[in-house]
Amino acid sequence: MDDNSLSVHSLPQHISHPLFVASNSSTLEKTLEILTETSRSSDGRLDLASKNILPAVLLLCQNLSYPSSRHLLLLSLKLLRNLCAGELTNQNSFVEHDGVTILLTTLHSVITCDSDFAIIRMGLQVLANVSLAGELHQLAIWDKFFPLMFVQISSIRRRETCDPLCMVIYTCCDGSNELFGKLWGDQGLPILVEIVWTASAVGFGEAWLKLLLSKICLEEHQFPQLFSRLYPVGASEDGDLNFRNDVFVSEQAFLLSIVSEILSERIGEITISHDFAMFVFGILKQVAGAVDCVSSEQHDLPTGSTIVDILRYSLTILRDLCAHDSVGVSKVDGSVDVDSLLSSGLLDLLLCLLRDLEPPTTIRKAMKQSEDQKGTSYSSKRCPYKGFRRDIVAVIGNCVYRRKHVQDEMRDRNGILLLLQQCVIDEDNPFMREWGIWAVRNLLEGNAENQRVVADLEVQGSVDVPEITSLGLKVELDQKTRRAKLVNLS
């Protein structure tokens, strides 16, 4: 039986009669088109609910074979989606007439046959609209689709199915700690892993993925578990980070990028856990040791190198964490504390990374003038990505903000001159000057000892660089180390 053969005579009377009467049409395709148009408005949905149209459409779906009646099945699902868009009578009718089971059977047959993306997407949109009606509707969907059907759909590498699937899962779990708990359990975690794999491969176009990952990774503190499961080789069962530098994968970089975006957008809304912060710091320590192994060419993100991307995203996450955990903000038990990161070696690592880099572009040009005159040269590491130096300085600047003991530590570790050196324009690091000035301001604010160090800098062997002079500073070349530092003009 194909689409053209279905008519008023080939359908049971109890299915065809209410549909044809409501549409005033005698062909099924035209009937579905007319009713779908009517159901676009709230008044139209209410009118069709009064005529008990939804049960007939469900029965029609049961009678349409796939793939021979694909077009009519797609039109039927579109009509169901519209009928359940905010109309409680239809949403209730869908559950009462076992619409979840009917849709489950339909989608299973489609997936088994050829994974028709348009039909799967439309079916998921139906479920999403039904789930918005409340807890009973959400549980009805969850009980039928979790976990097997969710796993099947999540493994389809298509954006058209990934977006609405995230919507269905999120709306079903929203407000239910029990369902969210199942989602990161043994049965639910494979669904999340497949979703991240799919979104990493094909992208996403709607906000549901970020809502879902925000809840799972940040609010429910399951980021280490999900990150480790994306590529379990070398990871312990309890989720502790135990990766070799060469086994990070692009899906993990993708997850970090999404979490970084979420954190930047919701930094004042979410309580970040200590475990999350320490886990990200552990990632940074892992990839920082591999920087020498990657290309020194400058790239915008994503760079094409998984290690470099993970390096960037871990730095930006730590930057935002340190900005959020400012002095005076009340702490929640288990929330991130910058001091714990610092005591674990964050500042040491950042200063080490910064010292190993070649000087910023402006200072490098000034040094080249002197080197050409004296016949000397220097060799240092280049930034592995565009903005690497800026991101390091940003994290340091946020760490020293109104933390005198950290300001003092920077002085004790000879970090003041190093940070002053960053207050210049750098072609490889957009907004380097602005972040450098911000960091130095935070370093000196309320700290007389640090202010005195800057004021007492001696000027000898300086090189005139206009961009630095405008700040009241000059470049000084250390004759022994051949590295540059900034000194006060006064």
Short mmCIF file of C-alpha atoms in Angstrom, two decimals:
data_model
loop_
_atom_site.label_atom_id
_atom_site.label_comp_id
_atom_site.label_asym_id
_atom_site.label_seq_id
_atom_site.Cartn_x
_atom_site.Cartn_y
_atom_site.Cartn_z
CA MET A 1 0.00 0.00 0.00
CA ASP A 2 1.47 3.40 -0.98
CA ASP A 3 0.50 6.98 -0.26
CA ASN A 4 -1.67 7.30 -3.35
CA SER A 5 -3.73 4.19 -2.59
CA LEU A 6 -4.88 5.38 0.82
CA SER A 7 -8.32 6.98 0.66
CA VAL A 8 -11.61 7.05 2.49
CA HIS A 9 -12.29 3.53 1.24
CA SER A 10 -9.04 1.93 2.40
CA LEU A 11 -9.16 3.09 6.04
CA PRO A 12 -11.42 1.83 8.85
CA GLN A 13 -14.44 4.08 9.26
CA HIS A 14 -13.63 5.04 12.86
CA ILE A 15 -10.28 6.45 11.66
CA SER A 16 -11.24 8.15 8.41
CA HIS A 17 -14.63 9.59 9.37
CA PRO A 18 -13.57 12.17 12.04
CA LEU A 19 -10.59 13.24 9.92
CA PHE A 20 -12.52 13.77 6.70
CA VAL A 21 -15.40 15.51 8.46
CA ALA A 22 -13.09 17.92 10.30
CA SER A 23 -11.20 18.81 7.12
CA ASN A 24 -14.14 18.66 4.69
CA SER A 25 -11.93 16.69 2.32
CA SER A 26 -12.07 13.20 0.79
CA THR A 27 -8.33 12.52 0.25
CA LEU A 28 -6.04 11.66 3.12
CA GLU A 29 -3.08 13.77 2.08
CA LYS A 30 -5.23 16.87 1.65
CA THR A 31 -7.00 16.12 4.94
CA LEU A 32 -3.74 16.00 6.86
CA GLU A 33 -2.48 19.19 5.23
CA ILE A 34 -5.71 21.07 6.09
CA LEU A 35 -5.77 19.85 9.70
CA THR A 36 -2.08 20.63 10.16
CA GLU A 37 -2.67 24.20 9.00
CA THR A 38 -5.67 24.52 11.34
CA SER A 39 -3.61 23.21 14.28
CA ARG A 40 -1.04 25.96 13.94
CA SER A 41 -3.19 28.32 16.03
CA SER A 42 -4.31 27.83 19.64
CA ASP A 43 -7.97 28.25 18.63
CA GLY A 44 -7.52 25.66 15.91
CA ARG A 45 -5.94 23.17 18.32
CA LEU A 46 -8.75 23.73 20.80
CA ASP A 47 -11.38 23.20 18.09
CA LEU A 48 -9.76 19.97 16.91
CA ALA A 49 -9.50 18.77 20.51
CA SER A 50 -13.26 19.24 20.87
CA LYS A 51 -13.72 17.04 17.78
CA ASN A 52 -11.49 14.31 19.28
CA ILE A 53 -9.12 14.35 16.31
CA LEU A 54 -5.93 13.27 18.07
CA PRO A 55 -7.00 9.64 18.80
CA ALA A 56 -7.87 9.21 15.13
CA VAL A 57 -4.44 10.49 14.09
CA LEU A 58 -2.77 8.04 16.46
CA LEU A 59 -4.74 5.17 14.95
CA LEU A 60 -3.81 6.40 11.51
CA CYS A 61 -0.10 6.21 12.43
CA GLN A 62 -0.64 2.58 13.46
CA ASN A 63 -2.16 1.82 10.08
CA LEU A 64 0.54 3.48 7.99
CA SER A 65 3.35 1.15 6.97
CA TYR A 66 6.89 2.42 6.56
CA PRO A 67 8.47 3.11 4.13
CA SER A 68 5.61 2.71 1.63
CA SER A 69 3.48 5.38 3.35
CA ARG A 70 6.37 7.57 4.47
CA HIS A 71 4.88 10.88 3.27
CA LEU A 72 1.56 10.35 5.02
CA LEU A 73 3.33 9.21 8.19
CA LEU A 74 5.41 12.38 8.20
CA LEU A 75 2.28 14.52 7.73
CA SER A 76 0.54 12.64 10.55
CA LEU A 77 3.42 13.22 12.95
CA LYS A 78 3.53 16.88 12.02
CA LEU A 79 -0.18 17.14 12.83
CA LEU A 80 0.37 15.38 16.18
CA ARG A 81 3.21 17.78 16.97
CA ASN A 82 0.98 20.79 16.34
CA LEU A 83 -1.97 19.35 18.24
CA CYS A 84 0.20 18.83 21.35
CA ALA A 85 1.80 22.27 21.24
CA GLY A 86 0.53 23.72 24.51
CA GLU A 87 -2.98 22.24 24.29
CA LEU A 88 -3.53 20.25 27.50
CA THR A 89 -6.58 18.36 26.22
CA ASN A 90 -4.59 16.95 23.33
CA GLN A 91 -1.55 16.28 25.50
CA ASN A 92 -3.69 14.31 27.94
CA SER A 93 -5.40 12.47 25.11
CA PHE A 94 -2.04 11.48 23.66
CA VAL A 95 -1.04 9.73 26.90
CA GLU A 96 -4.51 8.27 27.58
CA HIS A 97 -4.64 6.64 24.13
CA ASP A 98 -1.16 5.16 24.53
CA GLY A 99 0.40 7.55 22.06
CA VAL A 100 3.83 7.00 23.61
CA THR A 101 3.77 3.29 22.77
CA ILE A 102 2.43 3.97 19.26
CA LEU A 103 5.19 6.49 18.64
CA LEU A 104 7.80 4.14 20.11
CA THR A 105 6.74 1.39 17.69
CA THR A 106 6.73 3.80 14.76
CA LEU A 107 10.20 5.18 15.49
CA HIS A 108 11.61 1.72 16.11
CA SER A 109 10.43 0.54 12.70
CA VAL A 110 11.90 3.63 11.05
CA ILE A 111 15.27 3.26 12.81
CA THR A 112 15.40 -0.45 12.02
CA CYS A 113 14.66 0.21 8.35
CA ASP A 114 16.84 3.19 7.39
CA SER A 115 16.90 5.84 10.14
CA ASP A 116 14.73 8.39 8.31
CA PHE A 117 15.96 11.57 9.99
CA ALA A 118 12.93 13.72 9.15
CA ILE A 119 10.45 11.26 10.66
CA ILE A 120 12.59 10.64 13.76
CA ARG A 121 12.96 14.38 14.29
CA MET A 122 9.21 14.95 13.93
CA GLY A 123 8.46 12.10 16.33
CA LEU A 124 10.83 13.57 18.92
CA GLN A 125 9.17 16.95 18.56
CA VAL A 126 5.82 15.31 19.31
CA LEU A 127 7.27 13.82 22.50
CA ALA A 128 8.84 17.13 23.49
CA ASN A 129 5.51 18.94 23.23
CA VAL A 130 3.76 16.21 25.21
CA SER A 131 6.42 16.25 27.93
CA LEU A 132 5.78 19.94 28.61
CA ALA A 133 2.36 19.07 30.04
CA GLY A 134 3.73 17.82 33.36
CA GLU A 135 5.16 15.00 35.45
CA LEU A 136 2.74 12.26 34.40
CA HIS A 137 3.44 12.90 30.74
CA GLN A 138 7.19 13.00 31.34
CA LEU A 139 7.15 9.70 33.21
CA ALA A 140 5.05 8.07 30.48
CA ILE A 141 7.69 8.98 27.90
CA TRP A 142 10.64 8.11 30.14
CA ASP A 143 9.31 4.66 31.06
CA LYS A 144 9.01 3.69 27.38
CA PHE A 145 12.09 5.35 25.87
CA PHE A 146 14.72 5.08 28.62
CA PRO A 147 17.27 3.75 28.13
CA LEU A 148 17.19 1.63 24.96
CA MET A 149 15.37 3.90 22.52
CA PHE A 150 17.23 6.97 23.76
CA VAL A 151 20.51 5.14 23.16
CA GLN A 152 19.42 4.14 19.65
CA ILE A 153 18.43 7.66 18.69
CA SER A 154 21.46 9.30 20.32
CA SER A 155 23.78 7.09 18.25
CA ILE A 156 22.40 8.59 15.01
CA ARG A 157 25.03 11.10 13.94
CA ARG A 158 22.66 13.80 12.73
CA ARG A 159 21.95 17.25 14.07
CA GLU A 160 18.30 16.91 13.03
CA THR A 161 17.80 14.18 15.61
CA CYS A 162 20.30 15.25 18.27
CA ASP A 163 18.67 18.64 18.96
CA PRO A 164 15.11 17.39 19.63
CA LEU A 165 16.44 14.37 21.55
CA CYS A 166 18.21 16.72 23.96
CA MET A 167 14.94 18.63 24.32
CA VAL A 168 12.96 15.47 25.11
CA ILE A 169 15.48 14.23 27.67
CA TYR A 170 15.86 17.62 29.34
CA THR A 171 12.12 18.33 29.54
CA CYS A 172 11.42 14.82 30.87
CA CYS A 173 14.03 15.20 33.62
CA ASP A 174 13.44 18.87 34.41
CA GLY A 175 12.29 19.17 38.01
CA SER A 176 12.95 15.50 38.78
CA ASN A 177 16.14 14.70 40.69
CA GLU A 178 15.28 11.02 40.39
CA LEU A 179 15.26 11.04 36.58
CA PHE A 180 18.39 13.17 36.36
CA GLY A 181 20.02 10.69 38.73
CA LYS A 182 19.18 7.87 36.35
CA LEU A 183 20.62 9.85 33.47
CA TRP A 184 24.13 9.82 34.89
CA GLY A 185 23.81 6.26 36.20
CA ASP A 186 25.04 3.12 34.48
CA GLN A 187 22.10 3.04 32.05
CA GLY A 188 21.93 6.76 31.35
CA LEU A 189 25.60 7.63 30.92
CA PRO A 190 25.90 5.82 27.55
CA ILE A 191 23.13 8.12 26.27
CA LEU A 192 25.08 11.22 27.29
CA VAL A 193 28.27 9.85 25.77
CA GLU A 194 26.51 9.19 22.46
CA ILE A 195 24.97 12.67 22.50
CA VAL A 196 28.36 14.32 23.00
CA TRP A 197 29.91 12.15 20.27
CA THR A 198 27.09 13.12 17.91
CA ALA A 199 27.17 16.85 18.69
CA SER A 200 30.96 16.84 18.40
CA ALA A 201 30.73 15.26 14.94
CA VAL A 202 27.81 17.21 13.45
CA GLY A 203 27.32 20.24 15.71
CA PHE A 204 24.08 21.43 17.28
CA GLY A 205 21.64 24.18 16.40
CA GLU A 206 19.49 24.61 19.50
CA ALA A 207 20.14 25.41 23.15
CA TRP A 208 18.93 22.08 24.57
CA LEU A 209 22.34 20.43 24.47
CA LYS A 210 23.86 23.22 26.55
CA LEU A 211 20.95 23.12 29.01
CA LEU A 212 21.40 19.38 29.40
CA LEU A 213 25.18 19.55 29.84
CA SER A 214 24.90 22.52 32.19
CA LYS A 215 22.65 20.49 34.46
CA ILE A 216 24.71 17.31 34.29
CA CYS A 217 28.26 18.71 34.29
CA LEU A 218 28.00 21.78 36.50
CA GLU A 219 24.86 21.73 38.62
CA GLU A 220 25.03 18.00 39.36
CA HIS A 221 28.84 17.87 39.31
CA GLN A 222 29.10 14.90 36.91
CA PHE A 223 31.67 16.45 34.55
CA PRO A 224 34.62 14.20 35.55
CA GLN A 225 32.55 11.08 35.04
CA LEU A 226 31.29 12.12 31.59
CA PHE A 227 34.67 13.47 30.46
CA SER A 228 36.39 10.23 31.40
CA ARG A 229 33.76 8.02 29.76
CA LEU A 230 34.19 9.79 26.43
CA TYR A 231 37.47 7.96 26.10
CA PRO A 232 37.98 5.54 28.98
CA VAL A 233 41.45 4.27 28.07
CA GLY A 234 43.74 5.15 30.97
CA ALA A 235 40.92 6.43 33.16
CA SER A 236 40.14 4.75 36.45
CA GLU A 237 36.63 3.51 37.18
CA ASP A 238 36.02 6.15 39.83
CA GLY A 239 36.51 8.94 37.26
CA ASP A 240 39.92 10.16 38.44
CA LEU A 241 41.97 11.71 35.66
CA ASN A 242 44.72 9.33 34.63
CA PHE A 243 45.25 10.07 30.95
CA ARG A 244 48.46 9.96 29.00
CA ASN A 245 49.08 13.11 26.99
CA ASP A 246 48.45 11.30 23.73
CA VAL A 247 45.03 9.82 24.50
CA PHE A 248 42.86 12.89 24.81
CA VAL A 249 40.31 12.92 22.01
CA SER A 250 38.43 15.59 20.11
CA GLU A 251 35.13 14.73 21.84
CA GLN A 252 36.70 15.69 25.17
CA ALA A 253 37.89 18.98 23.71
CA PHE A 254 34.36 19.56 22.43
CA LEU A 255 32.85 18.90 25.86
CA LEU A 256 35.33 21.31 27.46
CA SER A 257 34.43 23.98 24.90
CA ILE A 258 30.71 23.67 25.65
CA VAL A 259 31.27 23.70 29.42
CA SER A 260 33.52 26.75 29.01
CA GLU A 261 30.74 28.56 27.10
CA ILE A 262 28.15 27.62 29.71
CA LEU A 263 30.37 28.76 32.56
CA SER A 264 31.05 32.09 30.87
CA GLU A 265 27.32 32.66 30.29
CA ARG A 266 26.12 31.52 33.73
CA ILE A 267 29.06 32.31 35.99
CA GLY A 268 26.91 34.16 38.52
CA GLU A 269 24.16 31.55 38.57
CA ILE A 270 25.95 28.25 39.12
CA THR A 271 27.81 27.05 42.20
CA ILE A 272 30.97 25.42 40.88
CA SER A 273 32.25 22.46 42.86
CA HIS A 274 35.78 22.10 44.20
CA ASP A 275 36.06 18.70 42.51
CA PHE A 276 35.21 20.21 39.12
CA ALA A 277 37.86 22.92 39.50
CA MET A 278 40.54 20.45 40.58
CA PHE A 279 39.65 18.11 37.73
CA VAL A 280 40.04 20.88 35.15
CA PHE A 281 43.34 21.90 36.76
CA GLY A 282 44.44 18.27 36.45
CA ILE A 283 43.61 18.41 32.75
CA LEU A 284 45.64 21.61 32.38
CA LYS A 285 48.67 20.01 34.05
CA GLN A 286 48.39 17.02 31.74
CA VAL A 287 48.28 19.01 28.50
CA ALA A 288 50.74 21.71 29.61
CA GLY A 289 53.45 19.10 29.58
CA ALA A 290 52.70 18.34 25.93
CA VAL A 291 52.88 21.91 24.62
CA ASP A 292 56.38 21.32 23.26
CA CYS A 293 55.04 18.51 21.09
CA VAL A 294 52.50 20.56 19.14
CA SER A 295 52.93 22.85 16.17
CA SER A 296 54.01 26.39 16.94
CA GLU A 297 51.91 27.84 14.13
CA GLN A 298 49.20 30.29 15.12
CA HIS A 299 45.59 29.11 14.75
CA ASP A 300 42.13 30.24 15.70
CA LEU A 301 40.10 27.72 17.67
CA PRO A 302 39.50 24.94 17.07
CA THR A 303 43.11 24.52 16.00
CA GLY A 304 42.95 20.98 14.67
CA SER A 305 45.13 19.82 17.56
CA THR A 306 43.14 18.19 20.37
CA ILE A 307 45.84 18.91 22.96
CA VAL A 308 46.03 22.60 22.04
CA ASP A 309 42.24 22.97 22.13
CA ILE A 310 42.05 21.30 25.54
CA LEU A 311 44.84 23.58 26.75
CA ARG A 312 42.89 26.65 25.68
CA TYR A 313 39.53 25.58 27.08
CA SER A 314 40.96 24.48 30.42
CA LEU A 315 42.63 27.88 30.78
CA THR A 316 39.45 29.81 29.98
CA ILE A 317 37.47 27.69 32.43
CA LEU A 318 40.01 28.37 35.19
CA ARG A 319 39.98 32.06 34.27
CA ASP A 320 36.22 32.24 34.83
CA LEU A 321 36.35 30.12 37.99
CA CYS A 322 38.95 32.44 39.51
CA ALA A 323 36.92 35.49 38.50
CA HIS A 324 33.82 34.11 40.17
CA ASP A 325 35.55 33.12 43.40
CA SER A 326 36.38 36.68 44.42
CA VAL A 327 36.92 37.86 47.97
CA GLY A 328 33.70 38.51 49.83
CA VAL A 329 31.57 35.99 47.94
CA SER A 330 29.91 33.60 50.35
CA LYS A 331 30.99 29.98 49.92
CA VAL A 332 28.75 26.94 49.68
CA ASP A 333 30.09 23.69 51.11
CA GLY A 334 32.09 21.91 48.43
CA SER A 335 32.29 24.97 46.16
CA VAL A 336 35.48 26.00 44.41
CA ASP A 337 38.10 27.93 46.38
CA VAL A 338 40.91 29.62 44.45
CA ASP A 339 43.27 29.19 47.38
CA SER A 340 42.95 25.41 47.07
CA LEU A 341 43.91 25.68 43.40
CA LEU A 342 46.87 27.88 44.27
CA SER A 343 48.04 25.55 47.03
CA SER A 344 47.92 22.75 44.47
CA GLY A 345 50.37 24.61 42.23
CA LEU A 346 48.22 26.67 39.85
CA LEU A 347 50.28 29.85 40.18
CA ASP A 348 53.57 27.96 39.86
CA LEU A 349 52.38 26.34 36.64
CA LEU A 350 51.13 29.61 35.14
CA LEU A 351 54.35 31.48 35.91
CA CYS A 352 56.40 28.62 34.50
CA LEU A 353 54.38 28.63 31.27
CA LEU A 354 54.64 32.40 30.97
CA ARG A 355 58.40 32.51 31.60
CA ASP A 356 59.03 29.87 28.95
CA LEU A 357 57.34 31.93 26.23
CA GLU A 358 59.16 34.26 23.91
CA PRO A 359 58.48 37.95 24.75
CA PRO A 360 55.42 39.73 23.32
CA THR A 361 55.69 41.11 19.80
CA THR A 362 56.41 44.69 20.87
CA ILE A 363 59.22 43.71 23.22
CA ARG A 364 60.53 41.13 20.77
CA LYS A 365 60.98 43.83 18.12
CA ALA A 366 62.83 46.02 20.60
CA MET A 367 65.09 43.14 21.60
CA LYS A 368 65.84 42.38 17.96
CA GLN A 369 67.17 45.93 17.54
CA SER A 370 69.62 45.35 20.38
CA GLU A 371 70.52 41.85 19.21
CA ASP A 372 71.29 43.07 15.71
CA GLN A 373 73.65 45.63 17.22
CA LYS A 374 75.37 43.16 19.59
CA GLY A 375 75.16 39.99 17.50
CA THR A 376 73.29 38.02 20.17
CA SER A 377 70.04 36.12 19.99
CA TYR A 378 67.52 34.38 22.20
CA SER A 379 65.36 31.29 21.86
CA SER A 380 62.04 30.74 23.61
CA LYS A 381 58.80 28.89 23.03
CA ARG A 382 56.12 30.33 20.81
CA CYS A 383 52.46 30.43 21.81
CA PRO A 384 50.81 27.15 20.79
CA TYR A 385 47.64 29.05 19.86
CA LYS A 386 46.60 32.63 19.29
CA GLY A 387 45.79 34.10 22.71
CA PHE A 388 47.74 31.62 24.87
CA ARG A 389 49.77 34.32 26.65
CA ARG A 390 46.66 36.45 27.16
CA ASP A 391 44.77 33.55 28.73
CA ILE A 392 47.60 32.82 31.17
CA VAL A 393 47.76 36.47 32.21
CA ALA A 394 43.97 36.58 32.58
CA VAL A 395 44.01 33.66 35.02
CA ILE A 396 46.84 35.23 37.02
CA GLY A 397 45.06 38.59 37.05
CA ASN A 398 41.92 37.02 38.47
CA CYS A 399 43.89 35.04 41.04
CA VAL A 400 45.59 38.12 42.51
CA TYR A 401 42.39 40.20 42.62
CA ARG A 402 42.10 41.44 46.24
CA ARG A 403 44.14 38.54 47.56
CA LYS A 404 47.13 40.06 49.32
CA HIS A 405 48.78 36.74 50.09
CA VAL A 406 48.73 35.92 46.36
CA GLN A 407 50.06 39.39 45.52
CA ASP A 408 52.89 38.80 47.99
CA GLU A 409 53.57 35.39 46.50
CA MET A 410 53.89 36.94 43.05
CA ARG A 411 56.52 39.33 44.45
CA ASP A 412 58.39 36.53 46.20
CA ARG A 413 58.47 34.55 42.98
CA ASN A 414 59.80 37.51 40.97
CA GLY A 415 56.53 37.69 39.10
CA ILE A 416 56.03 41.46 39.17
CA LEU A 417 58.44 42.28 36.35
CA LEU A 418 57.18 39.31 34.39
CA LEU A 419 53.61 40.58 34.64
CA LEU A 420 54.65 44.16 33.77
CA GLN A 421 56.16 42.77 30.61
CA GLN A 422 52.69 41.69 29.47
CA CYS A 423 51.24 45.22 29.38
CA VAL A 424 51.95 45.66 25.68
CA ILE A 425 50.36 45.02 22.32
CA ASP A 426 51.06 41.53 21.04
CA GLU A 427 50.09 40.48 17.52
CA ASP A 428 49.74 36.86 18.61
CA ASN A 429 47.51 37.68 21.59
CA PRO A 430 44.50 39.94 20.97
CA PHE A 431 43.67 42.23 23.93
CA MET A 432 46.98 41.31 25.57
CA ARG A 433 47.62 44.89 26.67
CA GLU A 434 44.19 45.22 28.30
CA TRP A 435 44.51 41.95 30.24
CA GLY A 436 48.09 42.82 31.23
CA ILE A 437 47.07 46.19 32.64
CA TRP A 438 44.15 44.55 34.48
CA ALA A 439 46.48 41.97 36.02
CA VAL A 440 49.06 44.56 37.10
CA ARG A 441 46.33 46.74 38.59
CA ASN A 442 45.14 43.79 40.65
CA LEU A 443 48.71 42.94 41.61
CA LEU A 444 49.39 46.42 42.98
CA GLU A 445 46.00 47.32 44.46
CA GLY A 446 46.25 47.69 48.23
CA ASN A 447 49.78 46.29 48.31
CA ALA A 448 52.37 48.88 49.30
CA GLU A 449 55.26 46.41 49.00
CA ASN A 450 54.46 45.60 45.39
CA GLN A 451 53.98 49.28 44.58
CA ARG A 452 57.40 49.99 46.08
CA VAL A 453 59.06 47.34 43.92
CA VAL A 454 57.70 48.99 40.79
CA ALA A 455 58.64 52.48 41.96
CA ASP A 456 62.23 51.41 42.79
CA LEU A 457 62.99 49.85 39.43
CA GLU A 458 66.28 51.16 38.07
CA VAL A 459 66.53 52.35 34.50
CA GLN A 460 69.67 51.13 32.76
CA GLY A 461 70.28 49.87 29.26
CA SER A 462 66.72 50.69 28.22
CA VAL A 463 65.32 50.45 24.72
CA ASP A 464 62.75 53.03 23.64
CA VAL A 465 59.43 51.45 22.55
CA PRO A 466 56.57 53.96 22.04
CA GLU A 467 53.79 51.57 23.09
CA ILE A 468 55.53 50.91 26.40
CA THR A 469 56.68 54.48 26.94
CA SER A 470 53.04 55.62 26.83
CA LEU A 471 52.51 53.48 29.93
CA GLY A 472 55.39 55.19 31.75
CA LEU A 473 57.65 52.16 31.30
CA LYS A 474 60.70 51.09 29.29
CA VAL A 475 62.15 47.80 28.16
CA GLU A 476 65.33 46.75 29.92
CA LEU A 477 67.48 43.91 28.55
CA ASP A 478 69.14 41.68 31.11
CA GLN A 479 72.71 41.33 29.88
CA LYS A 480 73.11 37.89 31.46
CA THR A 481 69.83 36.16 30.60
CA ARG A 482 69.08 38.11 27.40
CA ARG A 483 65.45 38.33 28.53
CA ALA A 484 63.45 41.54 28.62
CA LYS A 485 61.84 43.22 31.56
CA LEU A 486 59.94 46.49 32.02
CA VAL A 487 61.19 49.27 34.28
CA ASN A 488 59.66 52.50 35.51
CA LEU A 489 60.58 55.71 33.67
CA SER A 490 60.41 57.92 36.78
#
